[in-house]
mmCIF file with all atom_site columns, C-alpha atoms in Angstrom:
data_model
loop_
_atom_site.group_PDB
_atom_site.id
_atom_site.type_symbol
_atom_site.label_atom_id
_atom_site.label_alt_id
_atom_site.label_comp_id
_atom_site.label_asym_id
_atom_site.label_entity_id
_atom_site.label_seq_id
_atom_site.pdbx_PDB_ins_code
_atom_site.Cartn_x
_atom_site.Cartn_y
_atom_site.Cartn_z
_atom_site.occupancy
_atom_site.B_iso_or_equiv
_atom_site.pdbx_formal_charge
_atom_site.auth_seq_id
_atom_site.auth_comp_id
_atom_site.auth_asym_id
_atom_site.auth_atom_id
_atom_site.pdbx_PDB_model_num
ATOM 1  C CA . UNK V 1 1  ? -138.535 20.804 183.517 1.00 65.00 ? 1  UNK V CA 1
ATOM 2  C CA . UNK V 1 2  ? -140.784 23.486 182.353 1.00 76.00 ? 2  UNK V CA 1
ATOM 3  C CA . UNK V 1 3  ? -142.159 24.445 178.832 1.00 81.00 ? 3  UNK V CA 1
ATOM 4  C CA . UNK V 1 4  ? -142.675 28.504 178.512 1.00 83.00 ? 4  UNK V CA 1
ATOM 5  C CA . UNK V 1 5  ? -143.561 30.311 175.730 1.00 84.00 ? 5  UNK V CA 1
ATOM 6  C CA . UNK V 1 6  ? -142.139 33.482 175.478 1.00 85.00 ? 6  UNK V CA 1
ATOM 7  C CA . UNK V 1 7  ? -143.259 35.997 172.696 1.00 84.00 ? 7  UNK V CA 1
ATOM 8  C CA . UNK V 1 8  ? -140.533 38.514 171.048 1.00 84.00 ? 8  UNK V CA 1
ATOM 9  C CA . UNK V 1 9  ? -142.863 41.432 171.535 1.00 83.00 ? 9  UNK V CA 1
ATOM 10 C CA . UNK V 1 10 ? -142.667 41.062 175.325 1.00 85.00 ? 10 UNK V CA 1
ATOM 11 C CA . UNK V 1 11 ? -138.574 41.828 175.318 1.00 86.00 ? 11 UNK V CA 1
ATOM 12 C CA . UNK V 1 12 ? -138.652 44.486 172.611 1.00 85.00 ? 12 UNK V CA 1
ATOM 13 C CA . UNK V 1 13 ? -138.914 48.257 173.342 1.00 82.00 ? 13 UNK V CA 1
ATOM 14 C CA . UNK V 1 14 ? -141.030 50.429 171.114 1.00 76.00 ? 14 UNK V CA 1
ATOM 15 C CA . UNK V 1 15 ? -140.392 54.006 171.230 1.00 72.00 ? 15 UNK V CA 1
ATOM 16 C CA . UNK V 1 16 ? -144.064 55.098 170.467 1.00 69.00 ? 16 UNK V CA 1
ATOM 17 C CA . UNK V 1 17 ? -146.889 52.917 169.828 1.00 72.00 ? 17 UNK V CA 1
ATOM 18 C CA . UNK V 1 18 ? -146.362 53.679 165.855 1.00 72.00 ? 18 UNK V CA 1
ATOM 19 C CA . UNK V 1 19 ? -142.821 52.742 166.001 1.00 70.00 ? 19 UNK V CA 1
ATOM 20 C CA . UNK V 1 20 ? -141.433 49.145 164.999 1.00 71.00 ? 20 UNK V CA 1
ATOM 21 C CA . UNK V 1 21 ? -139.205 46.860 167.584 1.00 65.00 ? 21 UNK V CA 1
ATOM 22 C CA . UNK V 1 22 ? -136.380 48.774 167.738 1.00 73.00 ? 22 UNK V CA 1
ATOM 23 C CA . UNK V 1 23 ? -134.299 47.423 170.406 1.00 85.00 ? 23 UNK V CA 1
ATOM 24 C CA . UNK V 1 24 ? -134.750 45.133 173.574 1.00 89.00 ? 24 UNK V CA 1
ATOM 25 C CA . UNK V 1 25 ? -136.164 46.550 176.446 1.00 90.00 ? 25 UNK V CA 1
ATOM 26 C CA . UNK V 1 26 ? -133.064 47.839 179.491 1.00 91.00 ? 26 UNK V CA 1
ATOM 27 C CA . UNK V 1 27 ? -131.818 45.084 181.287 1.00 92.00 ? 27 UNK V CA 1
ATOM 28 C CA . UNK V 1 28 ? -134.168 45.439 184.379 1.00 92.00 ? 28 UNK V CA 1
ATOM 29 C CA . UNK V 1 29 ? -136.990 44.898 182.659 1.00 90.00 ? 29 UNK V CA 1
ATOM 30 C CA . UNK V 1 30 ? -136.107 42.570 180.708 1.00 89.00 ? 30 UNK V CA 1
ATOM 31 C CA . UNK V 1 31 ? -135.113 40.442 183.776 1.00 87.00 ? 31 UNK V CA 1
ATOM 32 C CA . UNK V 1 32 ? -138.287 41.069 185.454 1.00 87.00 ? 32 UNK V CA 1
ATOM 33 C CA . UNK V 1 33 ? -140.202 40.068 182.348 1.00 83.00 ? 33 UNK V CA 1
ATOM 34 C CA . UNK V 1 34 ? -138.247 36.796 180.744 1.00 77.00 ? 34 UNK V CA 1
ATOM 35 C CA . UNK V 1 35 ? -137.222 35.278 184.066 1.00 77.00 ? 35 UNK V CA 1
ATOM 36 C CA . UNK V 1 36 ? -139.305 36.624 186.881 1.00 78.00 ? 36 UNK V CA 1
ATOM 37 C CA . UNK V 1 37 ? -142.492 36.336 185.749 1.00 75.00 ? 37 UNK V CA 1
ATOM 38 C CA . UNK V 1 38 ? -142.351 33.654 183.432 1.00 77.00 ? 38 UNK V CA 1
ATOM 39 C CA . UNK V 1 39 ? -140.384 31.457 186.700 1.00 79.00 ? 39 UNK V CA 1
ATOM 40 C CA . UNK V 1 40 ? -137.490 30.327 184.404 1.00 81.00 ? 40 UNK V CA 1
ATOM 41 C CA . UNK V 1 41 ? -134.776 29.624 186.815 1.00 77.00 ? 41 UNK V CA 1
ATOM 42 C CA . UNK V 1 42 ? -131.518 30.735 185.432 1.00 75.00 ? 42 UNK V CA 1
ATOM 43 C CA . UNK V 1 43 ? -129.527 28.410 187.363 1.00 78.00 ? 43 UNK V CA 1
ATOM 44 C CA . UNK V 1 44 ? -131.045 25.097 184.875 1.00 80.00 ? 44 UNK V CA 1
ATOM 45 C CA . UNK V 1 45 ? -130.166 24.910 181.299 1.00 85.00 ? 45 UNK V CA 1
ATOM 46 C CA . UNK V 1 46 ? -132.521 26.900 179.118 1.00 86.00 ? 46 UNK V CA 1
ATOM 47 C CA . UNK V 1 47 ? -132.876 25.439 175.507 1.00 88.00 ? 47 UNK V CA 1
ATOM 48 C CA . UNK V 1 48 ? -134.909 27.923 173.241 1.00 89.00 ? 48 UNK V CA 1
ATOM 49 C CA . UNK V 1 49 ? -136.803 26.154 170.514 1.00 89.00 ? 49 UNK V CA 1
ATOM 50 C CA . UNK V 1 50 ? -139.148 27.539 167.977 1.00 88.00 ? 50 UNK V CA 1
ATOM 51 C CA . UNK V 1 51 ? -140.612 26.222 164.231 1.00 87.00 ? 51 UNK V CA 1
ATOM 52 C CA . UNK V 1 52 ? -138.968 28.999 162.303 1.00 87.00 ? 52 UNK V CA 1
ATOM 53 C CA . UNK V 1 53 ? -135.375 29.382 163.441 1.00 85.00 ? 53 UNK V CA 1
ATOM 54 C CA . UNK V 1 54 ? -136.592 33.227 163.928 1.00 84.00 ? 54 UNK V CA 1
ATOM 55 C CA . UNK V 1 55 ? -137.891 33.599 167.900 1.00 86.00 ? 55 UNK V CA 1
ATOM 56 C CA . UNK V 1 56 ? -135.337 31.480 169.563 1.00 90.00 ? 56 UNK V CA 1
ATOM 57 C CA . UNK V 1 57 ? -132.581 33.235 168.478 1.00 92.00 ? 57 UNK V CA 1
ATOM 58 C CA . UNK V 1 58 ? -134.110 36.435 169.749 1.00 90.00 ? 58 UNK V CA 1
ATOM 59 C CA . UNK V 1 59 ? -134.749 34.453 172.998 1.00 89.00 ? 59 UNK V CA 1
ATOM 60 C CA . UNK V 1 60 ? -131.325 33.301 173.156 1.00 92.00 ? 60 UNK V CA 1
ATOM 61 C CA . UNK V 1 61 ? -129.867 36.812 172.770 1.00 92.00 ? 61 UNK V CA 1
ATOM 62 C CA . UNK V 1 62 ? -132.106 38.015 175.189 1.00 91.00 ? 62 UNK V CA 1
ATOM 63 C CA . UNK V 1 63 ? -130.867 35.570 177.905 1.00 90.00 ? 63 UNK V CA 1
ATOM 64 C CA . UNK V 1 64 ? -127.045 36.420 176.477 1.00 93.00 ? 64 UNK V CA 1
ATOM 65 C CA . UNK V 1 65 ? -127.756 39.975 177.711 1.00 92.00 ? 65 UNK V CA 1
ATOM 66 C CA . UNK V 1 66 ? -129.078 38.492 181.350 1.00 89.00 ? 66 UNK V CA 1
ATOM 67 C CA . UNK V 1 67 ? -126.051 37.311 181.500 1.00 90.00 ? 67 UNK V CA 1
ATOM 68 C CA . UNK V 1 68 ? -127.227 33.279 180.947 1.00 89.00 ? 68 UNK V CA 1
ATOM 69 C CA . UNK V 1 69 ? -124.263 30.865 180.531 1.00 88.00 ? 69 UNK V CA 1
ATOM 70 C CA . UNK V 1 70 ? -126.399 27.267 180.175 1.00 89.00 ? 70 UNK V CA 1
ATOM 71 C CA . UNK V 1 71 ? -128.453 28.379 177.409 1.00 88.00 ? 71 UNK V CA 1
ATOM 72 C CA . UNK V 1 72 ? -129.180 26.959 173.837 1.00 88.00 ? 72 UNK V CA 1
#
């Protein structure tokens, strides 16, 4: 098992550097930054966990739009 902590503002795009999160970033990169370099091996179970209830959702979508099946 492995314990990684994965901020939302390094899957969200910005359009400009004045611009809010507007959307997460294309698929590509978001593969090469959530799974890649962070070493989370899609092929375990992935439970997101957070104190709020507010990042791990975003995680969890994130992973939806990898493609992730054993996620929670």
């Amino acid at each position: 098992s492995k314990i990684v902590n994965i901020m939302n503002a390094e899957l969200l795009a910005k359009k400009n550097e004045k611009d809010e999160f507007s959307t997460f970033l294309p698929i590509d990169q978001l593969k090469q930054r959530f799974l890649k370099k962070k070493g989370i091996e899609i092929k375990q179970s992935i439970i997101n966990t957070c104190g709020s209830g507010v990042t791990a959702p975003v995680n969890a979508f994130a992973l939806h739009l990898l493609g992730v099946k054993d996620f929670s």
